[in-house]
Amino acid sequence: MDFIEELTWRGMIHDMMPGTVEQLKKEMTTAYLGFDPTADSLHIGHLVGVMMLKHFQRCGHKPLALIGGATGMIGDPSGKSLERNLLDEETLRHNQTAIKAQLSKLIDFDSDAPNAAEMVNNYDWMKGQTFLGFIRDIGKLITVNYMMAKDSVKKRFNGEGEGMSFTEFTYQLVQGFDFLTLYETKNCKLQLGGSDQWGNITTGTELIRRKANGEAFALTCPLIKKADGTKFGKTESGNVWLDPRYTSPYKFYQFWVNVSDEDAERYIKIFTLLDKATVESLIAEHREAPHLRKLQKRLAEELTVMIHSREEYERAVAASSILFGGGAEALKAADERTILEVFDGVPQFEISAADLAVASGVPFAALCTEKASVFASKGELRRLVQGGGISLNGTKVTDAEQPVATEDLISGKFLLVQKGKKNYFLLIAK
């Protein structure tokens, strides 16, 4: 496999320094890409970078995953991001270990292959730096004119935003020093990143030229946005995390299965390892029958299996069928975790398990008005029952007085009342 060819057809190249193609053809090359360690999980916004490193290794080259521990201790240099908090060293090391565990599912860190990946942390070489030493050894090599010429800096000085802090301005020197250090200690000749990093990355190649009299290269991928121009990877509830503690496999699956047709055509190339022929065939099939959402379903399958497991994917599909046509059988088969995930956010009511255990059970009308205030009155409930608008556990309720007993509980704990097509109420027996 050729790395540049692979990324090109996948739409994953934005900028590339001259000579990069030749360098990759010449020898097994080491490249690095940075990750922000301010949480103990990556989210799907990091996946583009992860896939770049994955393809790089598949093509026979050596990836380095750099944890930005030093920069994590600076926090957000603009002071505006609530997500990039200042970290102490203990938290930093914990986050690094967790991120490595996630990356290890996708990238080979542990084999004895010559291109096995390594994880590095820029805190390890920055913590011994003094301010005087840094400005003497590094600061003198890069002129202010050079730094001011960067697009990212020019935009800020031309009235976009509220100016620029000294920390932000010098950030490119810190990132450039990372590249120089990895060039000198790991023979790293290429830095990968998002297109917004181009200025910082090329500062690193300039430092390597001036300090080490060496040659290094840069390659960036486009910033991923949704077709409507909004930020990729964000939902109403925040980031879509790779760790199931923060985003359940079901919600992770749902994110991908619900992307637009246009986005699905791009994402299937960027976020999966499917080959070109398979991807083109899937896109053609999808265009013939977009209502079947084959592309989104395959995208969701590939990502959920890759990040979680085949078992979690199958569980997510089964959970989805509860809402989309699975009815009573799908509900009956669901376990407690699945029920809570699928109906997270719907109104919940606690009821007494002892009430359901009596021989005659509890009349449905009494259950939904007296034991749990699902309906304002029995009159309202009866009218809806007569109109065929209420279901219990996926089955239409035809008699407002039908008894509900312990054996009706899903997973021994839940009753699901549905009013109309979209209004759900979860009764939890305790």
GROMACS .gro file of C-alpha atoms in nm:
model
  430
    1MET     CA    1   0.000   0.000   0.000
    2ASP     CA    2   0.110   0.354  -0.075
    3PHE     CA    3   0.026   0.600   0.204
    4ILE     CA    4  -0.026   0.905  -0.018
    5GLU     CA    5  -0.239   0.714  -0.269
    6GLU     CA    6  -0.448   0.568   0.014
    7LEU     CA    7  -0.512   0.905   0.177
    8THR     CA    8  -0.576   1.075  -0.157
    9TRP     CA    9  -0.869   0.855  -0.264
   10ARG     CA   10  -1.010   0.879   0.087
   11GLY     CA   11  -1.012   1.260   0.067
   12MET     CA   12  -0.773   1.290   0.362
   13ILE     CA   13  -0.502   1.522   0.225
   14HIS     CA   14  -0.526   1.899   0.251
   15ASP     CA   15  -0.163   2.023   0.235
   16MET     CA   16   0.165   1.843   0.183
   17MET     CA   17   0.521   1.976   0.173
   18PRO     CA   18   0.723   1.912  -0.143
   19GLY     CA   19   0.943   1.604  -0.107
   20THR     CA   20   0.702   1.413   0.120
   21VAL     CA   21   0.614   1.156  -0.148
   22GLU     CA   22   0.981   1.095  -0.224
   23GLN     CA   23   1.069   1.059   0.147
   24LEU     CA   24   0.799   0.794   0.199
   25LYS     CA   25   0.911   0.601  -0.108
   26LYS     CA   26   1.277   0.613   0.000
   27GLU     CA   27   1.255   0.441   0.342
   28MET     CA   28   1.043   0.338   0.634
   29THR     CA   29   0.964   0.681   0.777
   30THR     CA   30   0.868   0.783   1.129
   31ALA     CA   31   0.582   1.032   1.167
   32TYR     CA   32   0.407   1.180   1.467
   33LEU     CA   33   0.065   1.321   1.542
   34GLY     CA   34  -0.038   1.497   1.861
   35PHE     CA   35  -0.330   1.426   2.095
   36ASP     CA   36  -0.469   1.658   2.362
   37PRO     CA   37  -0.464   1.475   2.700
   38THR     CA   38  -0.721   1.684   2.886
   39ALA     CA   39  -0.961   1.388   2.920
   40ASP     CA   40  -0.906   1.017   2.983
   41SER     CA   41  -1.081   0.929   2.658
   42LEU     CA   42  -1.053   1.030   2.296
   43HIS     CA   43  -1.368   1.137   2.112
   44ILE     CA   44  -1.464   1.096   1.748
   45GLY     CA   45  -1.308   1.431   1.664
   46HIS     CA   46  -0.971   1.257   1.724
   47LEU     CA   47  -1.056   0.968   1.491
   48VAL     CA   48  -0.927   1.139   1.174
   49GLY     CA   49  -0.581   1.158   1.328
   50VAL     CA   50  -0.605   0.802   1.458
   51MET     CA   51  -0.697   0.677   1.109
   52MET     CA   52  -0.403   0.868   0.958
   53LEU     CA   53  -0.166   0.688   1.197
   54LYS     CA   54  -0.343   0.357   1.127
   55HIS     CA   55  -0.299   0.393   0.750
   56PHE     CA   56   0.060   0.508   0.801
   57GLN     CA   57   0.142   0.190   0.991
   58ARG     CA   58  -0.048  -0.032   0.745
   59CYS     CA   59   0.169   0.116   0.471
   60GLY     CA   60   0.486  -0.001   0.648
   61HIS     CA   61   0.585   0.320   0.827
   62LYS     CA   62   0.633   0.391   1.199
   63PRO     CA   63   0.378   0.607   1.385
   64LEU     CA   64   0.440   0.806   1.701
   65ALA     CA   65   0.142   0.919   1.908
   66LEU     CA   66   0.242   1.233   2.096
   67ILE     CA   67   0.055   1.321   2.413
   68GLY     CA   68   0.061   1.698   2.462
   69GLY     CA   69   0.136   1.687   2.834
   70ALA     CA   70   0.333   2.012   2.840
   71THR     CA   71   0.074   2.192   2.634
   72GLY     CA   72  -0.195   2.032   2.852
   73MET     CA   73  -0.032   2.209   3.147
   74ILE     CA   74  -0.064   2.540   2.963
   75GLY     CA   75  -0.433   2.473   2.905
   76ASP     CA   76  -0.607   2.661   2.627
   77PRO     CA   77  -0.363   2.939   2.528
   78SER     CA   78  -0.652   3.168   2.431
   79GLY     CA   79  -0.816   3.120   2.771
   80LYS     CA   80  -1.154   3.057   2.608
   81SER     CA   81  -1.194   2.680   2.606
   82LEU     CA   82  -1.361   2.521   2.905
   83GLU     CA   83  -1.254   2.175   2.784
   84ARG     CA   84  -0.877   2.233   2.790
   85ASN     CA   85  -0.830   2.266   3.163
   86LEU     CA   86  -0.494   2.286   3.339
   87LEU     CA   87  -0.374   1.939   3.443
   88ASP     CA   88  -0.158   1.818   3.728
   89GLU     CA   89   0.099   1.550   3.651
   90GLU     CA   90  -0.097   1.266   3.815
   91THR     CA   91  -0.406   1.340   3.603
   92LEU     CA   92  -0.188   1.377   3.295
   93ARG     CA   93  -0.029   1.033   3.344
   94HIS     CA   94  -0.369   0.873   3.407
   95ASN     CA   95  -0.510   1.026   3.088
   96GLN     CA   96  -0.203   0.917   2.890
   97THR     CA   97  -0.245   0.553   3.004
   98ALA     CA   98  -0.617   0.557   2.915
   99ILE     CA   99  -0.556   0.711   2.571
  100LYS     CA  100  -0.284   0.457   2.493
  101ALA     CA  101  -0.523   0.173   2.581
  102GLN     CA  102  -0.777   0.315   2.332
  103LEU     CA  103  -0.517   0.367   2.058
  104SER     CA  104  -0.384   0.013   2.112
  105LYS     CA  105  -0.713  -0.128   1.980
  106LEU     CA  106  -0.637   0.031   1.643
  107ILE     CA  107  -0.261   0.073   1.623
  108ASP     CA  108   0.009  -0.186   1.699
  109PHE     CA  109   0.222  -0.068   1.993
  110ASP     CA  110   0.320  -0.408   2.130
  111SER     CA  111   0.467  -0.626   1.857
  112ASP     CA  112   0.836  -0.655   1.773
  113ALA     CA  113   0.776  -0.523   1.419
  114PRO     CA  114   1.023  -0.250   1.317
  115ASN     CA  115   0.731  -0.014   1.259
  116ALA     CA  116   0.555  -0.078   1.591
  117ALA     CA  117   0.405   0.245   1.723
  118GLU     CA  118   0.537   0.436   2.023
  119MET     CA  119   0.373   0.685   2.256
  120VAL     CA  120   0.568   0.992   2.364
  121ASN     CA  121   0.477   1.284   2.591
  122ASN     CA  122   0.617   1.632   2.532
  123TYR     CA  123   0.608   1.699   2.908
  124ASP     CA  124   0.902   1.458   2.938
  125TRP     CA  125   1.134   1.692   2.746
  126MET     CA  126   0.968   2.023   2.828
  127LYS     CA  127   0.966   1.986   3.208
  128GLY     CA  128   1.345   2.037   3.224
  129GLN     CA  129   1.340   2.345   3.003
  130THR     CA  130   1.395   2.687   3.155
  131PHE     CA  131   1.254   3.001   2.998
  132LEU     CA  132   1.602   3.146   2.950
  133GLY     CA  133   1.732   2.822   2.800
  134PHE     CA  134   1.437   2.798   2.560
  135ILE     CA  135   1.460   3.155   2.428
  136ARG     CA  136   1.839   3.121   2.397
  137ASP     CA  137   1.842   2.787   2.212
  138ILE     CA  138   1.512   2.796   2.021
  139GLY     CA  139   1.369   3.147   2.026
  140LYS     CA  140   1.669   3.300   1.850
  141LEU     CA  141   1.632   3.062   1.551
  142ILE     CA  142   1.288   3.183   1.438
  143THR     CA  143   1.224   3.548   1.359
  144VAL     CA  144   0.913   3.736   1.465
  145ASN     CA  145   0.864   3.819   1.095
  146TYR     CA  146   0.847   3.445   1.018
  147MET     CA  147   0.599   3.385   1.299
  148MET     CA  148   0.384   3.684   1.200
  149ALA     CA  149   0.359   3.558   0.841
  150LYS     CA  150   0.159   3.250   0.948
  151ASP     CA  151  -0.205   3.266   0.837
  152SER     CA  152  -0.324   3.167   1.184
  153VAL     CA  153  -0.138   3.463   1.334
  154LYS     CA  154  -0.222   3.713   1.059
  155LYS     CA  155  -0.594   3.649   1.096
  156ARG     CA  156  -0.580   3.728   1.468
  157PHE     CA  157  -0.381   4.047   1.413
  158ASN     CA  158  -0.613   4.164   1.136
  159GLY     CA  159  -0.905   4.208   1.371
  160GLU     CA  160  -1.047   3.854   1.377
  161GLY     CA  161  -1.105   3.791   1.745
  162GLU     CA  162  -0.965   3.981   2.042
  163GLY     CA  163  -0.596   3.984   1.963
  164MET     CA  164  -0.352   3.714   2.068
  165SER     CA  165  -0.184   3.627   2.397
  166PHE     CA  166   0.193   3.583   2.418
  167THR     CA  167   0.128   3.215   2.498
  168GLU     CA  168  -0.071   3.166   2.179
  169PHE     CA  169   0.189   3.350   1.974
  170THR     CA  170   0.474   3.133   2.103
  171TYR     CA  171   0.275   2.809   2.081
  172GLN     CA  172   0.421   2.740   1.736
  173LEU     CA  173   0.771   2.744   1.891
  174VAL     CA  174   0.668   2.487   2.153
  175GLN     CA  175   0.516   2.261   1.886
  176GLY     CA  176   0.815   2.317   1.662
  177PHE     CA  177   1.044   2.215   1.949
  178ASP     CA  178   0.849   1.888   1.979
  179PHE     CA  179   0.920   1.811   1.613
  180LEU     CA  180   1.288   1.903   1.653
  181THR     CA  181   1.320   1.680   1.963
  182LEU     CA  182   1.155   1.384   1.789
  183TYR     CA  183   1.371   1.440   1.481
  184GLU     CA  184   1.685   1.427   1.695
  185THR     CA  185   1.582   1.141   1.927
  186LYS     CA  186   1.351   0.925   1.711
  187ASN     CA  187   1.461   1.015   1.355
  188CYS     CA  188   1.106   1.146   1.303
  189LYS     CA  189   1.086   1.321   0.965
  190LEU     CA  190   0.714   1.381   0.918
  191GLN     CA  191   0.441   1.548   1.121
  192LEU     CA  192   0.074   1.475   1.056
  193GLY     CA  193  -0.219   1.687   1.170
  194GLY     CA  194  -0.529   1.883   1.083
  195SER     CA  195  -0.514   2.167   0.832
  196ASP     CA  196  -0.542   2.422   1.115
  197GLN     CA  197  -0.201   2.296   1.236
  198TRP     CA  198  -0.013   2.372   0.912
  199GLY     CA  199   0.156   2.686   1.045
  200ASN     CA  200   0.277   2.518   1.364
  201ILE     CA  201   0.397   2.209   1.176
  202THR     CA  202   0.599   2.405   0.920
  203THR     CA  203   0.762   2.602   1.204
  204GLY     CA  204   0.890   2.263   1.321
  205THR     CA  205   1.037   2.182   0.979
  206GLU     CA  206   1.205   2.525   0.979
  207LEU     CA  207   1.354   2.464   1.326
  208ILE     CA  208   1.490   2.128   1.211
  209ARG     CA  209   1.649   2.295   0.908
  210ARG     CA  210   1.810   2.573   1.113
  211LYS     CA  211   1.909   2.385   1.431
  212ALA     CA  212   1.985   2.034   1.303
  213ASN     CA  213   2.062   2.115   0.938
  214GLY     CA  214   1.805   1.845   0.854
  215GLU     CA  215   1.507   1.801   0.628
  216ALA     CA  216   1.158   1.723   0.758
  217PHE     CA  217   0.810   1.719   0.610
  218ALA     CA  218   0.447   1.804   0.682
  219LEU     CA  219   0.113   1.657   0.577
  220THR     CA  220  -0.230   1.773   0.691
  221CYS     CA  221  -0.582   1.647   0.643
  222PRO     CA  222  -0.892   1.867   0.596
  223LEU     CA  223  -1.089   1.966   0.902
  224ILE     CA  224  -1.400   1.750   0.902
  225LYS     CA  225  -1.730   1.933   0.909
  226LYS     CA  226  -2.083   1.813   0.855
  227ALA     CA  227  -2.250   1.886   0.522
  228ASP     CA  228  -2.449   2.167   0.685
  229GLY     CA  229  -2.127   2.336   0.794
  230THR     CA  230  -2.161   2.259   1.165
  231LYS     CA  231  -1.887   2.101   1.375
  232PHE     CA  232  -1.834   1.729   1.328
  233GLY     CA  233  -1.854   1.503   1.633
  234LYS     CA  234  -2.066   1.724   1.856
  235THR     CA  235  -2.422   1.638   1.956
  236GLU     CA  236  -2.669   1.820   2.179
  237SER     CA  237  -2.527   1.633   2.475
  238GLY     CA  238  -2.164   1.713   2.384
  239ASN     CA  239  -1.878   1.505   2.247
  240VAL     CA  240  -1.924   1.151   2.117
  241TRP     CA  241  -1.659   0.969   2.322
  242LEU     CA  242  -1.480   0.641   2.246
  243ASP     CA  243  -1.503   0.531   2.610
  244PRO     CA  244  -1.835   0.354   2.682
  245ARG     CA  245  -1.846   0.521   3.027
  246TYR     CA  246  -1.911   0.854   2.856
  247THR     CA  247  -2.093   0.753   2.536
  248SER     CA  248  -2.264   0.413   2.536
  249PRO     CA  249  -2.201   0.183   2.237
  250TYR     CA  250  -2.572   0.222   2.154
  251LYS     CA  251  -2.546   0.603   2.135
  252PHE     CA  252  -2.216   0.572   1.947
  253TYR     CA  253  -2.388   0.347   1.692
  254GLN     CA  254  -2.684   0.585   1.670
  255PHE     CA  255  -2.456   0.879   1.591
  256TRP     CA  256  -2.320   0.710   1.278
  257VAL     CA  257  -2.646   0.555   1.163
  258ASN     CA  258  -2.811   0.897   1.171
  259VAL     CA  259  -2.559   1.096   0.962
  260SER     CA  260  -2.680   1.254   0.637
  261ASP     CA  261  -2.638   1.082   0.298
  262GLU     CA  262  -2.374   1.335   0.193
  263ASP     CA  263  -2.176   1.294   0.514
  264ALA     CA  264  -2.202   0.913   0.501
  265GLU     CA  265  -2.032   0.913   0.158
  266ARG     CA  266  -1.735   1.104   0.300
  267TYR     CA  267  -1.720   0.934   0.639
  268ILE     CA  268  -1.716   0.580   0.496
  269LYS     CA  269  -1.385   0.670   0.327
  270ILE     CA  270  -1.230   0.854   0.620
  271PHE     CA  271  -1.333   0.647   0.921
  272THR     CA  272  -1.325   0.287   0.796
  273LEU     CA  273  -1.061   0.054   0.654
  274LEU     CA  274  -1.287  -0.067   0.372
  275ASP     CA  275  -1.104  -0.080   0.038
  276LYS     CA  276  -1.182   0.148  -0.254
  277ALA     CA  277  -1.384  -0.106  -0.456
  278THR     CA  278  -1.604  -0.192  -0.156
  279VAL     CA  279  -1.663   0.175  -0.074
  280GLU     CA  280  -1.752   0.265  -0.433
  281SER     CA  281  -1.991  -0.031  -0.453
  282LEU     CA  282  -2.161   0.070  -0.125
  283ILE     CA  283  -2.201   0.432  -0.242
  284ALA     CA  284  -2.352   0.316  -0.574
  285GLU     CA  285  -2.597   0.085  -0.394
  286HIS     CA  286  -2.693   0.362  -0.154
  287ARG     CA  287  -2.762   0.611  -0.432
  288GLU     CA  288  -3.000   0.364  -0.596
  289ALA     CA  289  -3.203   0.320  -0.276
  290PRO     CA  290  -3.107   0.590  -0.023
  291HIS     CA  291  -3.418   0.521   0.188
  292LEU     CA  292  -3.265   0.187   0.294
  293ARG     CA  293  -2.971   0.376   0.453
  294LYS     CA  294  -2.731   0.093   0.365
  295LEU     CA  295  -2.434   0.328   0.373
  296GLN     CA  296  -2.512   0.463   0.719
  297LYS     CA  297  -2.576   0.111   0.852
  298ARG     CA  298  -2.245  -0.018   0.719
  299LEU     CA  299  -2.062   0.290   0.849
  300ALA     CA  300  -2.217   0.240   1.194
  301GLU     CA  301  -2.127  -0.130   1.187
  302GLU     CA  302  -1.763  -0.075   1.091
  303LEU     CA  303  -1.710   0.197   1.353
  304THR     CA  304  -1.894   0.027   1.639
  305VAL     CA  305  -1.710  -0.303   1.583
  306MET     CA  306  -1.375  -0.123   1.549
  307ILE     CA  307  -1.411   0.093   1.861
  308HIS     CA  308  -1.618  -0.141   2.082
  309SER     CA  309  -1.675  -0.499   1.959
  310ARG     CA  310  -1.893  -0.715   1.737
  311GLU     CA  311  -2.098  -0.808   2.045
  312GLU     CA  312  -2.165  -0.442   2.131
  313TYR     CA  313  -2.260  -0.372   1.769
  314GLU     CA  314  -2.515  -0.654   1.770
  315ARG     CA  315  -2.652  -0.529   2.102
  316ALA     CA  316  -2.687  -0.177   1.955
  317VAL     CA  317  -2.873  -0.310   1.650
  318ALA     CA  318  -3.109  -0.507   1.873
  319ALA     CA  319  -3.164  -0.199   2.089
  320SER     CA  320  -3.243   0.011   1.782
  321SER     CA  321  -3.505  -0.240   1.673
  322ILE     CA  322  -3.695  -0.170   1.996
  323LEU     CA  323  -3.772   0.179   1.872
  324PHE     CA  324  -3.797   0.097   1.503
  325GLY     CA  325  -4.036  -0.190   1.454
  326GLY     CA  326  -3.905  -0.460   1.687
  327GLY     CA  327  -4.216  -0.441   1.902
  328ALA     CA  328  -4.295  -0.673   2.190
  329GLU     CA  329  -4.042  -0.944   2.098
  330ALA     CA  330  -3.746  -0.705   2.090
  331LEU     CA  331  -3.851  -0.555   2.422
  332LYS     CA  332  -3.891  -0.896   2.584
  333ALA     CA  333  -3.536  -0.991   2.484
  334ALA     CA  334  -3.378  -0.665   2.608
  335ASP     CA  335  -3.165  -0.655   2.922
  336GLU     CA  336  -3.164  -0.380   3.185
  337ARG     CA  337  -2.867  -0.190   3.039
  338THR     CA  338  -3.024  -0.181   2.693
  339ILE     CA  339  -3.360  -0.056   2.823
  340LEU     CA  340  -3.194   0.224   3.021
  341GLU     CA  341  -2.980   0.327   2.722
  342VAL     CA  342  -3.262   0.326   2.469
  343PHE     CA  343  -3.503   0.513   2.695
  344ASP     CA  344  -3.251   0.747   2.853
  345GLY     CA  345  -3.424   1.084   2.889
  346VAL     CA  346  -3.786   0.964   2.871
  347PRO     CA  347  -4.009   1.033   3.176
  348GLN     CA  348  -3.955   0.768   3.443
  349PHE     CA  349  -4.179   0.665   3.734
  350GLU     CA  350  -4.107   0.438   4.028
  351ILE     CA  351  -4.375   0.185   4.113
  352SER     CA  352  -4.397  -0.077   4.387
  353ALA     CA  353  -4.292  -0.427   4.284
  354ALA     CA  354  -4.510  -0.558   4.570
  355ASP     CA  355  -4.823  -0.408   4.408
  356LEU     CA  356  -4.762  -0.609   4.091
  357ALA     CA  357  -4.699  -0.927   4.291
  358VAL     CA  358  -5.053  -0.959   4.424
  359ALA     CA  359  -5.255  -1.237   4.267
  360SER     CA  360  -5.484  -1.012   4.065
  361GLY     CA  361  -5.214  -0.763   3.959
  362VAL     CA  362  -5.296  -0.392   3.916
  363PRO     CA  363  -5.553  -0.263   3.663
  364PHE     CA  364  -5.371  -0.075   3.385
  365ALA     CA  365  -5.579   0.242   3.441
  366ALA     CA  366  -5.496   0.251   3.812
  367LEU     CA  367  -5.129   0.177   3.743
  368CYS     CA  368  -5.092   0.474   3.505
  369THR     CA  369  -5.286   0.728   3.710
  370GLU     CA  370  -5.273   0.632   4.080
  371LYS     CA  371  -4.945   0.439   4.104
  372ALA     CA  372  -4.763   0.653   3.843
  373SER     CA  373  -4.897   0.981   3.705
  374VAL     CA  374  -4.842   0.893   3.338
  375PHE     CA  375  -5.191   1.025   3.256
  376ALA     CA  376  -5.378   1.310   3.419
  377SER     CA  377  -5.698   1.108   3.460
  378LYS     CA  378  -5.854   0.769   3.396
  379GLY     CA  379  -6.096   0.941   3.156
  380GLU     CA  380  -5.811   1.061   2.936
  381LEU     CA  381  -5.651   0.716   2.947
  382ARG     CA  382  -5.976   0.538   2.852
  383ARG     CA  383  -6.033   0.771   2.555
  384LEU     CA  384  -5.681   0.697   2.426
  385VAL     CA  385  -5.726   0.323   2.477
  386GLN     CA  386  -6.054   0.330   2.280
  387GLY     CA  387  -5.873   0.515   1.998
  388GLY     CA  388  -5.599   0.250   1.989
  389GLY     CA  389  -5.335   0.502   2.100
  390ILE     CA  390  -5.171   0.326   2.395
  391SER     CA  391  -4.931   0.032   2.412
  392LEU     CA  392  -4.781  -0.157   2.703
  393ASN     CA  393  -4.446  -0.328   2.636
  394GLY     CA  394  -4.500  -0.294   2.261
  395THR     CA  395  -4.851  -0.446   2.257
  396LYS     CA  396  -5.170  -0.240   2.205
  397VAL     CA  397  -5.381  -0.197   2.518
  398THR     CA  398  -5.745  -0.280   2.434
  399ASP     CA  399  -5.890  -0.284   2.787
  400ALA     CA  400  -5.816   0.000   3.030
  401GLU     CA  401  -5.877  -0.238   3.321
  402GLN     CA  402  -5.651  -0.522   3.205
  403PRO     CA  403  -5.438  -0.648   3.495
  404VAL     CA  404  -5.063  -0.582   3.499
  405ALA     CA  405  -4.856  -0.823   3.708
  406THR     CA  406  -4.497  -0.921   3.789
  407GLU     CA  407  -4.470  -1.147   3.484
  408ASP     CA  408  -4.526  -0.845   3.258
  409LEU     CA  409  -4.202  -0.679   3.373
  410ILE     CA  410  -3.925  -0.650   3.112
  411SER     CA  411  -3.596  -0.781   3.250
  412GLY     CA  412  -3.781  -0.828   3.582
  413LYS     CA  413  -3.789  -0.453   3.638
  414PHE     CA  414  -3.952  -0.234   3.369
  415LEU     CA  415  -4.286  -0.155   3.209
  416LEU     CA  416  -4.289   0.058   2.895
  417VAL     CA  417  -4.600   0.264   2.826
  418GLN     CA  418  -4.627   0.425   2.484
  419LYS     CA  419  -4.872   0.704   2.396
  420GLY     CA  420  -4.903   0.766   2.023
  421LYS     CA  421  -4.593   0.710   1.810
  422LYS     CA  422  -4.325   0.896   1.999
  423ASN     CA  423  -4.422   0.942   2.364
  424TYR     CA  424  -4.266   0.683   2.594
  425PHE     CA  425  -4.290   0.644   2.972
  426LEU     CA  426  -4.073   0.403   3.170
  427LEU     CA  427  -4.214   0.250   3.488
  428ILE     CA  428  -3.947   0.103   3.715
  429ALA     CA  429  -4.054  -0.153   3.975
  430LYS     CA  430  -3.867  -0.133   4.302
   0.00000   0.00000   0.00000
